[in-house]
Short mmCIF file of C-alpha atoms in Angstrom, two decimals:
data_model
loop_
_atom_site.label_atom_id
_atom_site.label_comp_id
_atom_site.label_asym_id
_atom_site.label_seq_id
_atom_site.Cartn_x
_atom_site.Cartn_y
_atom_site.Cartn_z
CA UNK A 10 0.28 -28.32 -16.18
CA UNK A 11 -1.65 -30.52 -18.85
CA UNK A 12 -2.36 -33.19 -16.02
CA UNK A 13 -4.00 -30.42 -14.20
CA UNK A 14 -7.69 -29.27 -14.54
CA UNK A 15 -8.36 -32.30 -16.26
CA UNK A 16 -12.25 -32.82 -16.96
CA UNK A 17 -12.87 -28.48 -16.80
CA UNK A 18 -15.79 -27.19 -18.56
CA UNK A 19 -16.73 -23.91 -20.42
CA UNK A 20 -19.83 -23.53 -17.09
CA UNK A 21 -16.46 -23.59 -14.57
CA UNK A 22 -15.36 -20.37 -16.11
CA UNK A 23 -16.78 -16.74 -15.29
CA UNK A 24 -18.40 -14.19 -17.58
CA UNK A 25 -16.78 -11.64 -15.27
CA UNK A 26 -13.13 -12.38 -15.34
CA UNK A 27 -13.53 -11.66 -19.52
CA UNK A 28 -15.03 -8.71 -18.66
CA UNK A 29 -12.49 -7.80 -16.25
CA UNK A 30 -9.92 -9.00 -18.72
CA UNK A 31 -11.58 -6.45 -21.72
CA UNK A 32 -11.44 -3.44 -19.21
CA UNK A 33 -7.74 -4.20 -18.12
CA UNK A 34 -7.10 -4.06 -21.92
CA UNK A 35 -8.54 -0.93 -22.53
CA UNK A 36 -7.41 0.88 -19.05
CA UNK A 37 -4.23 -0.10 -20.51
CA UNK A 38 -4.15 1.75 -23.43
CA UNK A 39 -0.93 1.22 -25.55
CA UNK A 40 0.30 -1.66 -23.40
CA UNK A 41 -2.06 -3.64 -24.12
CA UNK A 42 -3.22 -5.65 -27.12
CA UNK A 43 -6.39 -3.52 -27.54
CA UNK A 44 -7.94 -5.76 -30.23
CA UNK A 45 -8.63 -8.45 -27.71
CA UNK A 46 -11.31 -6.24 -26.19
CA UNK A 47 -13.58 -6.48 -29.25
CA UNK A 48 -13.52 -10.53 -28.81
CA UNK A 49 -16.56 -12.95 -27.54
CA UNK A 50 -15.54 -14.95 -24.44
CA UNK A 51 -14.41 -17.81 -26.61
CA UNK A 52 -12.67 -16.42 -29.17
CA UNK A 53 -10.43 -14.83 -26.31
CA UNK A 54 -9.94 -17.80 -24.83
CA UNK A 55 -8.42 -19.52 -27.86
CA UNK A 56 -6.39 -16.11 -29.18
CA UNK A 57 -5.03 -16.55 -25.69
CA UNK A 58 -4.17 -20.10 -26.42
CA UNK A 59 -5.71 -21.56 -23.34
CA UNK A 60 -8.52 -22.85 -25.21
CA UNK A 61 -8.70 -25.07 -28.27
CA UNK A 62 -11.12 -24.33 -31.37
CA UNK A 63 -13.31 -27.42 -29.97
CA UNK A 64 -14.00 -26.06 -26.48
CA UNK A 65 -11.26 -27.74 -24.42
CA UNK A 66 -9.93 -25.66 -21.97
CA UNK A 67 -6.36 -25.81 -20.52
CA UNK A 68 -5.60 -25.24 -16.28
CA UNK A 69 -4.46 -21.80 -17.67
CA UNK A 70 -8.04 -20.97 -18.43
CA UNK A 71 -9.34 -21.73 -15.31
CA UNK A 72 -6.48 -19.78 -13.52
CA UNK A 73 -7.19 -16.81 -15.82
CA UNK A 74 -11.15 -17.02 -15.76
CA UNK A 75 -12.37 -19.63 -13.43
CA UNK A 76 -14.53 -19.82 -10.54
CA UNK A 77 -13.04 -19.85 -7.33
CA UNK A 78 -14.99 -22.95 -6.25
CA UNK A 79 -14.13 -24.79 -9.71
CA UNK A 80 -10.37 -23.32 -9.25
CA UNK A 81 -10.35 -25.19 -6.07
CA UNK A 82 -11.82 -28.03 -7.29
CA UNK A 83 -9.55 -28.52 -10.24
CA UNK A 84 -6.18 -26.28 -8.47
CA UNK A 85 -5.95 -27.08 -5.21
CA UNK A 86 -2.70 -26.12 -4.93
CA UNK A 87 -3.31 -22.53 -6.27
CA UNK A 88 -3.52 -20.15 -3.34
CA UNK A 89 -2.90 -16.78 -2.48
CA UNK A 90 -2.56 -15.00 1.46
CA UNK A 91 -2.24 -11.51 2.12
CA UNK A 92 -0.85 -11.13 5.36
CA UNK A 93 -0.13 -7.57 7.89
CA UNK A 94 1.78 -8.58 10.52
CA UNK A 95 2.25 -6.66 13.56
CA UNK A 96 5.35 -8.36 15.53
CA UNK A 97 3.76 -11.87 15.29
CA UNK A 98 -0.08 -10.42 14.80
CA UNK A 99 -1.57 -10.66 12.02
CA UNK A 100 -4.17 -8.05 11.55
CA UNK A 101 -5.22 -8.88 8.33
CA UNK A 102 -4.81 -12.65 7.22
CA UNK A 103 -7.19 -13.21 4.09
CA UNK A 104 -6.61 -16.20 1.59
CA UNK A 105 -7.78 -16.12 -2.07
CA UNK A 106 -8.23 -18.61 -4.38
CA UNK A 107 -9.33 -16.49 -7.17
CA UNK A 108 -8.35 -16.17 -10.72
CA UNK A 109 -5.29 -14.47 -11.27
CA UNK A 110 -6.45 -11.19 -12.66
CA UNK A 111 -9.03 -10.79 -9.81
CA UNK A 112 -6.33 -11.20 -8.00
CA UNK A 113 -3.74 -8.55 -9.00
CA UNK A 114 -6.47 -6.32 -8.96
CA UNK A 115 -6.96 -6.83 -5.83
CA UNK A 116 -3.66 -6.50 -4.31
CA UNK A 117 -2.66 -3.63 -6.24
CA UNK A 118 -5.94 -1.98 -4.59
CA UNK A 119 -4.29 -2.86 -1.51
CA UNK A 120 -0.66 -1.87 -2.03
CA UNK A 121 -1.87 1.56 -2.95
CA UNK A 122 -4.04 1.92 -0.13
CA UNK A 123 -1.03 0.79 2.38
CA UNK A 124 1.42 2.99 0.89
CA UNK A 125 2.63 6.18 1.82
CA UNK A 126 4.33 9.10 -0.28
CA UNK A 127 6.66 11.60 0.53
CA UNK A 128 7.07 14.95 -1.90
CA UNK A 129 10.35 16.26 -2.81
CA UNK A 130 10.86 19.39 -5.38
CA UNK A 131 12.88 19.78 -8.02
CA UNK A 132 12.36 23.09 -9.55
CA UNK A 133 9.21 23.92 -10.38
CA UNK A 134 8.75 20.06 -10.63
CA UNK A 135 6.66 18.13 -7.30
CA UNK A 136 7.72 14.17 -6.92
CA UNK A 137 6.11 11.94 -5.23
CA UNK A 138 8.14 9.61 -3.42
CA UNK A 139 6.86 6.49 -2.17
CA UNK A 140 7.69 4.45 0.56
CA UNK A 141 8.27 1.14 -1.94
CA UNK A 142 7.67 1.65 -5.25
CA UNK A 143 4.48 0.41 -7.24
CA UNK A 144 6.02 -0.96 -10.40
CA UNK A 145 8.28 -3.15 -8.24
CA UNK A 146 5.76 -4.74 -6.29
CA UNK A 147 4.00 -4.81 -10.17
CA UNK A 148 6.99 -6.94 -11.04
CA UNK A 149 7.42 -8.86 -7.98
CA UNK A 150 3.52 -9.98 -7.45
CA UNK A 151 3.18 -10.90 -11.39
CA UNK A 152 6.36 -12.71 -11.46
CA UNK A 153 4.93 -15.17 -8.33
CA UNK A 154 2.08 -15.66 -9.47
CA UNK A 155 2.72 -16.31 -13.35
CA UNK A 156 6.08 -18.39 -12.58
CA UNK A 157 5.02 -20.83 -9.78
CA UNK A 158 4.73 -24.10 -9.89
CA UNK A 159 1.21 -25.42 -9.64
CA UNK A 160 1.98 -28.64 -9.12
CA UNK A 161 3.98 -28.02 -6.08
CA UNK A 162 1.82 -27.74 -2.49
CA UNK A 163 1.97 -24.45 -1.15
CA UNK A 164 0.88 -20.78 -1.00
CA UNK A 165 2.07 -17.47 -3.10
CA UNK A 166 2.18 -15.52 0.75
CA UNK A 167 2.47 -11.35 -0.10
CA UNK A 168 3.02 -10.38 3.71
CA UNK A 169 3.74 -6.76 4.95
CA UNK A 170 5.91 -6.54 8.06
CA UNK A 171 8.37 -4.33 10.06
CA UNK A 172 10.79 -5.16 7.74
CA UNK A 173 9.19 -4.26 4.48
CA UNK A 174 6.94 -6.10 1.76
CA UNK A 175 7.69 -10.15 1.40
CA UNK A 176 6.66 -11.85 -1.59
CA UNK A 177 7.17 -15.67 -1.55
CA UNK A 178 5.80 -19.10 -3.72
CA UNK A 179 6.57 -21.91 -3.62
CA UNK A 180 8.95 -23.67 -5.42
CA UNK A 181 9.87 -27.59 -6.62
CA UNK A 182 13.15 -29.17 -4.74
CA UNK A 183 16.03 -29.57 -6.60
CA UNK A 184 15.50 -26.31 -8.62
CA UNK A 185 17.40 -23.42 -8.29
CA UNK A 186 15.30 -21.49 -5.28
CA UNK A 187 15.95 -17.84 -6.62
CA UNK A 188 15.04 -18.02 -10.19
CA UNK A 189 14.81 -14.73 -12.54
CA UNK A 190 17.13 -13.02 -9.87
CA UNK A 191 20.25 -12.91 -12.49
CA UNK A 192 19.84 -10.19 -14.50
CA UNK A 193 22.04 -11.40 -17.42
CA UNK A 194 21.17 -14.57 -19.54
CA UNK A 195 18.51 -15.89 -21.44
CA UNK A 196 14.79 -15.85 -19.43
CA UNK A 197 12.73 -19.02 -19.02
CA UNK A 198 9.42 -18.24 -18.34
CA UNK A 199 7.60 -21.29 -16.60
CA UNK A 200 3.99 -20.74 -17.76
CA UNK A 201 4.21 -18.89 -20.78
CA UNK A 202 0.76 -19.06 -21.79
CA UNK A 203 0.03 -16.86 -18.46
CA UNK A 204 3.12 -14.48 -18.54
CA UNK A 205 1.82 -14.02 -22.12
CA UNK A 206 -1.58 -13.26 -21.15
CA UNK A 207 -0.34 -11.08 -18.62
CA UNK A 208 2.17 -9.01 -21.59
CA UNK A 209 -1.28 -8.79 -23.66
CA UNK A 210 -3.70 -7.93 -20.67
CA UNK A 211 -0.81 -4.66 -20.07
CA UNK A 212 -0.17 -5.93 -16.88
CA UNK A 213 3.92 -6.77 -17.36
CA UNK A 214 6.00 -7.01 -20.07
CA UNK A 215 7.04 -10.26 -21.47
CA UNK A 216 11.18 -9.56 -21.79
CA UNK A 217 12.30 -11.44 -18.93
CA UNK A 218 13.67 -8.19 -17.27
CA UNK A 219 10.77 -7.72 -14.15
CA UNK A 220 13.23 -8.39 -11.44
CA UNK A 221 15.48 -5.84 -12.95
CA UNK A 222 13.04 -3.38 -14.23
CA UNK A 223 11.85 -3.73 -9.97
CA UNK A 224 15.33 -3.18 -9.07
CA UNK A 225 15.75 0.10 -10.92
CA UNK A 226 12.39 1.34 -9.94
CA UNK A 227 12.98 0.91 -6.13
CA UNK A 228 16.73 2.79 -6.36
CA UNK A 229 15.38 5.34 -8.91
CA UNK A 230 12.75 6.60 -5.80
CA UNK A 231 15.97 6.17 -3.24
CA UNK A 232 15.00 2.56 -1.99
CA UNK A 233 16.73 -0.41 -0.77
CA UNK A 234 16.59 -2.91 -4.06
CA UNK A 235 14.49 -5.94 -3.59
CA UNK A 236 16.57 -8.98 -2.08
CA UNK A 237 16.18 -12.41 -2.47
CA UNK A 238 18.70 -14.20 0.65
CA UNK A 239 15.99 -15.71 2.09
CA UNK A 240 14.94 -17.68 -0.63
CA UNK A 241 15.00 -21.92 0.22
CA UNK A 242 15.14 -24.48 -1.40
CA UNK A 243 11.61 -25.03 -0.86
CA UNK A 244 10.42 -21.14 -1.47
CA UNK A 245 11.26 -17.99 -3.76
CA UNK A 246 11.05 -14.88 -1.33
CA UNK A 247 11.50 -11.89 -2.56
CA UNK A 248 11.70 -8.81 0.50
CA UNK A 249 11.01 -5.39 -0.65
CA UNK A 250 12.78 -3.41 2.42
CA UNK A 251 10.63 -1.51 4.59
CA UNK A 252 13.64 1.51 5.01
CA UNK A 253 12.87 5.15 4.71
CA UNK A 254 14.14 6.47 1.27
CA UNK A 255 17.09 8.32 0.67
CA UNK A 256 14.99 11.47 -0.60
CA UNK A 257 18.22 13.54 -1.79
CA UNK A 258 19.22 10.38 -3.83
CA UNK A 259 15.48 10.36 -5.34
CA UNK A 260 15.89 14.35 -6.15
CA UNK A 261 19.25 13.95 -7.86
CA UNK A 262 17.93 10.98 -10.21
CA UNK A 263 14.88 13.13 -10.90
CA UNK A 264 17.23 16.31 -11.55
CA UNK A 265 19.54 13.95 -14.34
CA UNK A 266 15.60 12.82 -15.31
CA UNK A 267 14.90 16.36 -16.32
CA UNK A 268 18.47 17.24 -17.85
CA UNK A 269 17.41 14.43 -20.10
CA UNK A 270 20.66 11.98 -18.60
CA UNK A 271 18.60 9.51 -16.69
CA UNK A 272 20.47 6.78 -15.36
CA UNK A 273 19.97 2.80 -16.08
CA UNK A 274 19.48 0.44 -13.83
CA UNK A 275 23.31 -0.72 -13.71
CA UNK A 276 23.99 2.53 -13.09
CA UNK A 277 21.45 2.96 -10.03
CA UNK A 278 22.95 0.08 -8.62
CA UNK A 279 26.38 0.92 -8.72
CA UNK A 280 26.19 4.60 -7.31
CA UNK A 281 24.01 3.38 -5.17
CA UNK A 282 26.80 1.09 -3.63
CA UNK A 283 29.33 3.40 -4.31
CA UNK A 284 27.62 5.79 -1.86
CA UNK A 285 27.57 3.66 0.77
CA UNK A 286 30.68 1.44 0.32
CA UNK A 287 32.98 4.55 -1.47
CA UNK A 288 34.68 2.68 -3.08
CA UNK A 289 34.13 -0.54 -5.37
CA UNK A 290 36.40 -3.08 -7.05
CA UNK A 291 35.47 -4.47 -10.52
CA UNK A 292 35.18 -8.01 -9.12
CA UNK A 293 32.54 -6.32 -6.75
CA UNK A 294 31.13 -4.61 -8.88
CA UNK A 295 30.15 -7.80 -11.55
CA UNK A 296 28.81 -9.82 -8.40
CA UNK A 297 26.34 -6.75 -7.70
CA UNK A 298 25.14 -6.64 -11.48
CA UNK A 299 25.23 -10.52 -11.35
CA UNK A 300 27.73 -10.31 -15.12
CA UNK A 301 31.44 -10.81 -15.66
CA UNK A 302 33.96 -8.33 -15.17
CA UNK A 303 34.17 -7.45 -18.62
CA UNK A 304 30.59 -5.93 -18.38
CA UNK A 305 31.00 -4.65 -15.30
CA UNK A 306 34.14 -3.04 -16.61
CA UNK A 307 32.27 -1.35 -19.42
CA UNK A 308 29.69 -0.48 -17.17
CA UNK A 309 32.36 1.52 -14.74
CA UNK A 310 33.55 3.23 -17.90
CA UNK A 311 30.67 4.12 -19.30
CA UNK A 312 30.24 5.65 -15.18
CA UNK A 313 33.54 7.18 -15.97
CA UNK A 314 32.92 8.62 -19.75
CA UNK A 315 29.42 10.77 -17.53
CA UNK A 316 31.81 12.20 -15.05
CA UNK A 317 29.89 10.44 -12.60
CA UNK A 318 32.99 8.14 -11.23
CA UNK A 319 37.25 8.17 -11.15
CA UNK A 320 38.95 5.35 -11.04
CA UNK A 321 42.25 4.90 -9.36
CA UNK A 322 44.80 1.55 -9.27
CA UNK A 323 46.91 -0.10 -6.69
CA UNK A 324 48.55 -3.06 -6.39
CA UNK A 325 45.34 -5.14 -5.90
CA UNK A 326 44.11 -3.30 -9.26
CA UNK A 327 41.64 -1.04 -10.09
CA UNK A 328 39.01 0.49 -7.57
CA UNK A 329 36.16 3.36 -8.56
CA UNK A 330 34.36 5.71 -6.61
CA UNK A 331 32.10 8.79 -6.89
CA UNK A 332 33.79 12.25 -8.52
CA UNK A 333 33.86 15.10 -6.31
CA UNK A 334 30.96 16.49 -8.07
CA UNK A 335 29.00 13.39 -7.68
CA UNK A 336 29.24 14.23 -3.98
CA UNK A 337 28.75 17.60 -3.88
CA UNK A 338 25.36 17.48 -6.02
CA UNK A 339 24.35 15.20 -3.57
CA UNK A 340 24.97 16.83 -0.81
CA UNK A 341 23.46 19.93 -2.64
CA UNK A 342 20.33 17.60 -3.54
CA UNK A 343 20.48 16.74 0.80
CA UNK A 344 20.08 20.71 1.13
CA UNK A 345 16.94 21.15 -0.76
CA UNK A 346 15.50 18.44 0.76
CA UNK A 347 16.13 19.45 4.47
CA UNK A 348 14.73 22.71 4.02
CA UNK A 349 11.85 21.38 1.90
CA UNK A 350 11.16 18.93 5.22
CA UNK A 351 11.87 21.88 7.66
CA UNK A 352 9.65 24.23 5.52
CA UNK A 353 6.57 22.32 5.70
CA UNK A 354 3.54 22.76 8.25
CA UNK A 355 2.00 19.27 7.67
CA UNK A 356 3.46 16.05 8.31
CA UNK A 357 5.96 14.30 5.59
CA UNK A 358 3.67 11.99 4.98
CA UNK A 359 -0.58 11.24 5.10
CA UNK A 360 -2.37 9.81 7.59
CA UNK A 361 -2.96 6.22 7.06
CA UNK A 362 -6.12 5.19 5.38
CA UNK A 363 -8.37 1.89 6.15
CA UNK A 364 -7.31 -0.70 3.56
CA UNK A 365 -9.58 -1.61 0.84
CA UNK A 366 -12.03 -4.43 1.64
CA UNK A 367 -11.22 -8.28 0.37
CA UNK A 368 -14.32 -8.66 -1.80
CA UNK A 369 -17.22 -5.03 -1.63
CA UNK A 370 -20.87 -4.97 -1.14
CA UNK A 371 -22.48 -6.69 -4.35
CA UNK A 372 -23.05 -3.86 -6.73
CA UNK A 373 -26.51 -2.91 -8.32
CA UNK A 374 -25.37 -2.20 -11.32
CA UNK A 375 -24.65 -3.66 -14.44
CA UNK A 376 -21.24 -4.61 -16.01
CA UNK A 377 -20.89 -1.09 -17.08
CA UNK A 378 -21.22 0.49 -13.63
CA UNK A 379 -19.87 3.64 -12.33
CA UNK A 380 -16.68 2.53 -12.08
CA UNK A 381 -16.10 0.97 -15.54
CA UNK A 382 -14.28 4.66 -16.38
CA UNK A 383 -11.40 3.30 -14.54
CA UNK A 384 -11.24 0.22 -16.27
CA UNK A 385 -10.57 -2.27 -13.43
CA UNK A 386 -13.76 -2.79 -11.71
CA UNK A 387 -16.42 -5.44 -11.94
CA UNK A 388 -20.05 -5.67 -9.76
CA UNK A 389 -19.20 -8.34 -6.86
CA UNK A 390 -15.81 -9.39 -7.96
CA UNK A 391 -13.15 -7.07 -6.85
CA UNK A 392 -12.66 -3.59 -5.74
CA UNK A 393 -11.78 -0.87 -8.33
CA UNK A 394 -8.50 0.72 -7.96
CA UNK A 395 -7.95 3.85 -6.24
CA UNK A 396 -6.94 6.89 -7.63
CA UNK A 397 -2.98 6.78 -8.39
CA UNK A 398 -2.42 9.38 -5.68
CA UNK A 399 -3.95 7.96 -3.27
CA UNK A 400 -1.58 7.13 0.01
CA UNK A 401 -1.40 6.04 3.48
CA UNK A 402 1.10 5.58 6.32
CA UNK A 403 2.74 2.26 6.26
CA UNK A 404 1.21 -0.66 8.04
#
């Protein structure tokens, strides 16, 4: 991106998105690099590495810390649209071109204001249960906006619909449209210096593993794992699915949480399939964990090793499916869940909540406001999160 932001200044970058970068850092806590915080603006800039010794700045400092109206002067391919579509309304259809941490600050405020929870039991043990799972969209949302291509025209759309959560950027012809989706292999990361800057902010992790660490998350809470079909050759898209969770699948992963056997994501995604196809092949099984059959085989035996699958052979060679106890502490974790539903005098799930504003009232108070506690907020440039709880229907 050298040819970009050419001729950027130190006076095109804002005071505020340092500060907002400090106070991620330290909301953080052990995710984070936490002696970043204790930096001057410049000296972060440059441990960052978007910023040399001399004052030149890279387009990665003006995505990180810019001003929108100097982003757009020197970007003008970086945007971002947050979309709620109702059939083909859109009810809410803001555009951003903000610096990137304003900006997952901001739609993480939003995701958590748009998202409702359901509560299972498991013992003596409450779960919430949410209708798509946070760390996913984490994942998802960091992944498009730290591995696009800003040179290409276009805009990073996060739309919610009937059919779920869409997540799409755009991408450069002639590469492949659905990159990161293989989980095996060696990760590329596009713009390092802003996936790393991300990592040290305690944002995401910088292993190459988001769109797998999504995938578990969703399947872990009972959900539909993130798909990417509708990518083009013109556009990643990445559709968290909008169906209702499988709540006796949630309480069985939470039960094996608690026995201290939780299960990986390879293993989420093949009992997952296993429950709804009953029976798998090991061909079929390496296409869903994107790997060759010899992984997938030790996969299946590791499956087979927990009790959790038997295998069986025919002509056509082996196929695997769920043990008889599989099924029947499924169906027992089904029970619990029906009478937990059936039990309750409230409704499964809250009423919905207004969504956070795009940009709040300017703010009286200083950089240490009432919200610094939490660690996100800053006066006049973004909302501060809600509490983690917090919940509404969906939109």
């Amino acid at each position: 991106m050298t040819e970009l932001g050419s001729g950027a200044v130190w006076a095109d970058l804002d005071p505020r998105e340092f500060e907002r970068f400090r106070r991620l850092v330290s909301a953080s806590g052990r995710r984070a690099e936490a002696s970043l915080a204790g930096l001057a603006d410049r000296e972060l800039a440059v441990a960052l590495g978007v910023a040399s010794a001399q004052g030149a700045l890279l387009p990665e400092a003006l995505l990180l810390f810019g001003r929108p109206e100097a982003i757009r002067w020197h970007l003008p391919f970086h945007e971002v649209a947050m979309q709620v579509l109702r059939g083909e309304v859109a009810e809410v259809n803001d555009f951003f071109h903000w610096p990137l941490f304003r900006l997952a600050e901001e739609l993480l405020a939003r995701f958590r204001a748009r998202t409702a929870t359901q509560a299972v039991r498991y013992e003596l043990v409450r779960v919430q249960v949410p209708a798509c799972s946070e760390q996913a969209f984490r994942e998802l949302l960091t992944n498009a906006l730290t591995h696009r291509d800003y040179t290409v025209p276009g805009v990073v759309h996060v739309r919610w619909g009937e059919d779920g959560i869409q997540i799409a950027n755009p991408a450069r012809l002639g590469v492949d449209p659905r990159p990161g989706t293989a989980l095996s292999g060696l990760p590329v990361a596009r713009n390092p210096l802003l996936v790393d800057a991300f990592r040290r902010a305690g944002i995401a992790q910088r292993t190459g593993r988001g769109v797998g660490r999504a995938i578990a998350e969703q399947l872990r809470h009972g959900l539909a794992a993130p798909r990417f079909e509708r990518s083009t050759d013109r556009a990643v898209i990445a559709l968290l699915p909008g169906d209702d969770p499988d709540l006796a699948f949630a309480r069985y992963v939470v039960a094996r949480e608690h026995l201290g056997q939780p299960l990986g994501r390879a293993h989420l995604q093949l009992l997952t399939a296993l429950i709804h196809r009953h029976r798998l092949r090991t061909a079929e099984a390496a296409a869903l964990l994107t790997t060759d059959r010899s992984h997938a085989r030790a996969t299946l035996f590791g499956l087979l090793r927990a009790g959790l699958v038997q295998v069986s052979g025919d002509s056509a060679g082996r196929t695997w499916q769920l043990t008889d106890q599989v099924r029947r502490d499924l169906r027992d974790s089904a029970a619990h869940v029906r009478d937990q539903l059936t039990g309750r005098t409230g409704p499964a799930t809250p009423a919905p909540a207004t969504p956070a504003p795009a940009t709040p009232a300017p703010a009286a108070h200083g950089p240490a406001g009432p919200h610094a506690s939490a660690g996100w907020a800053i006066p006049d440039a973004g909302p501060a999160l809600p509490p983690a709880r917090r919940a509404s229907g969906r939109p």
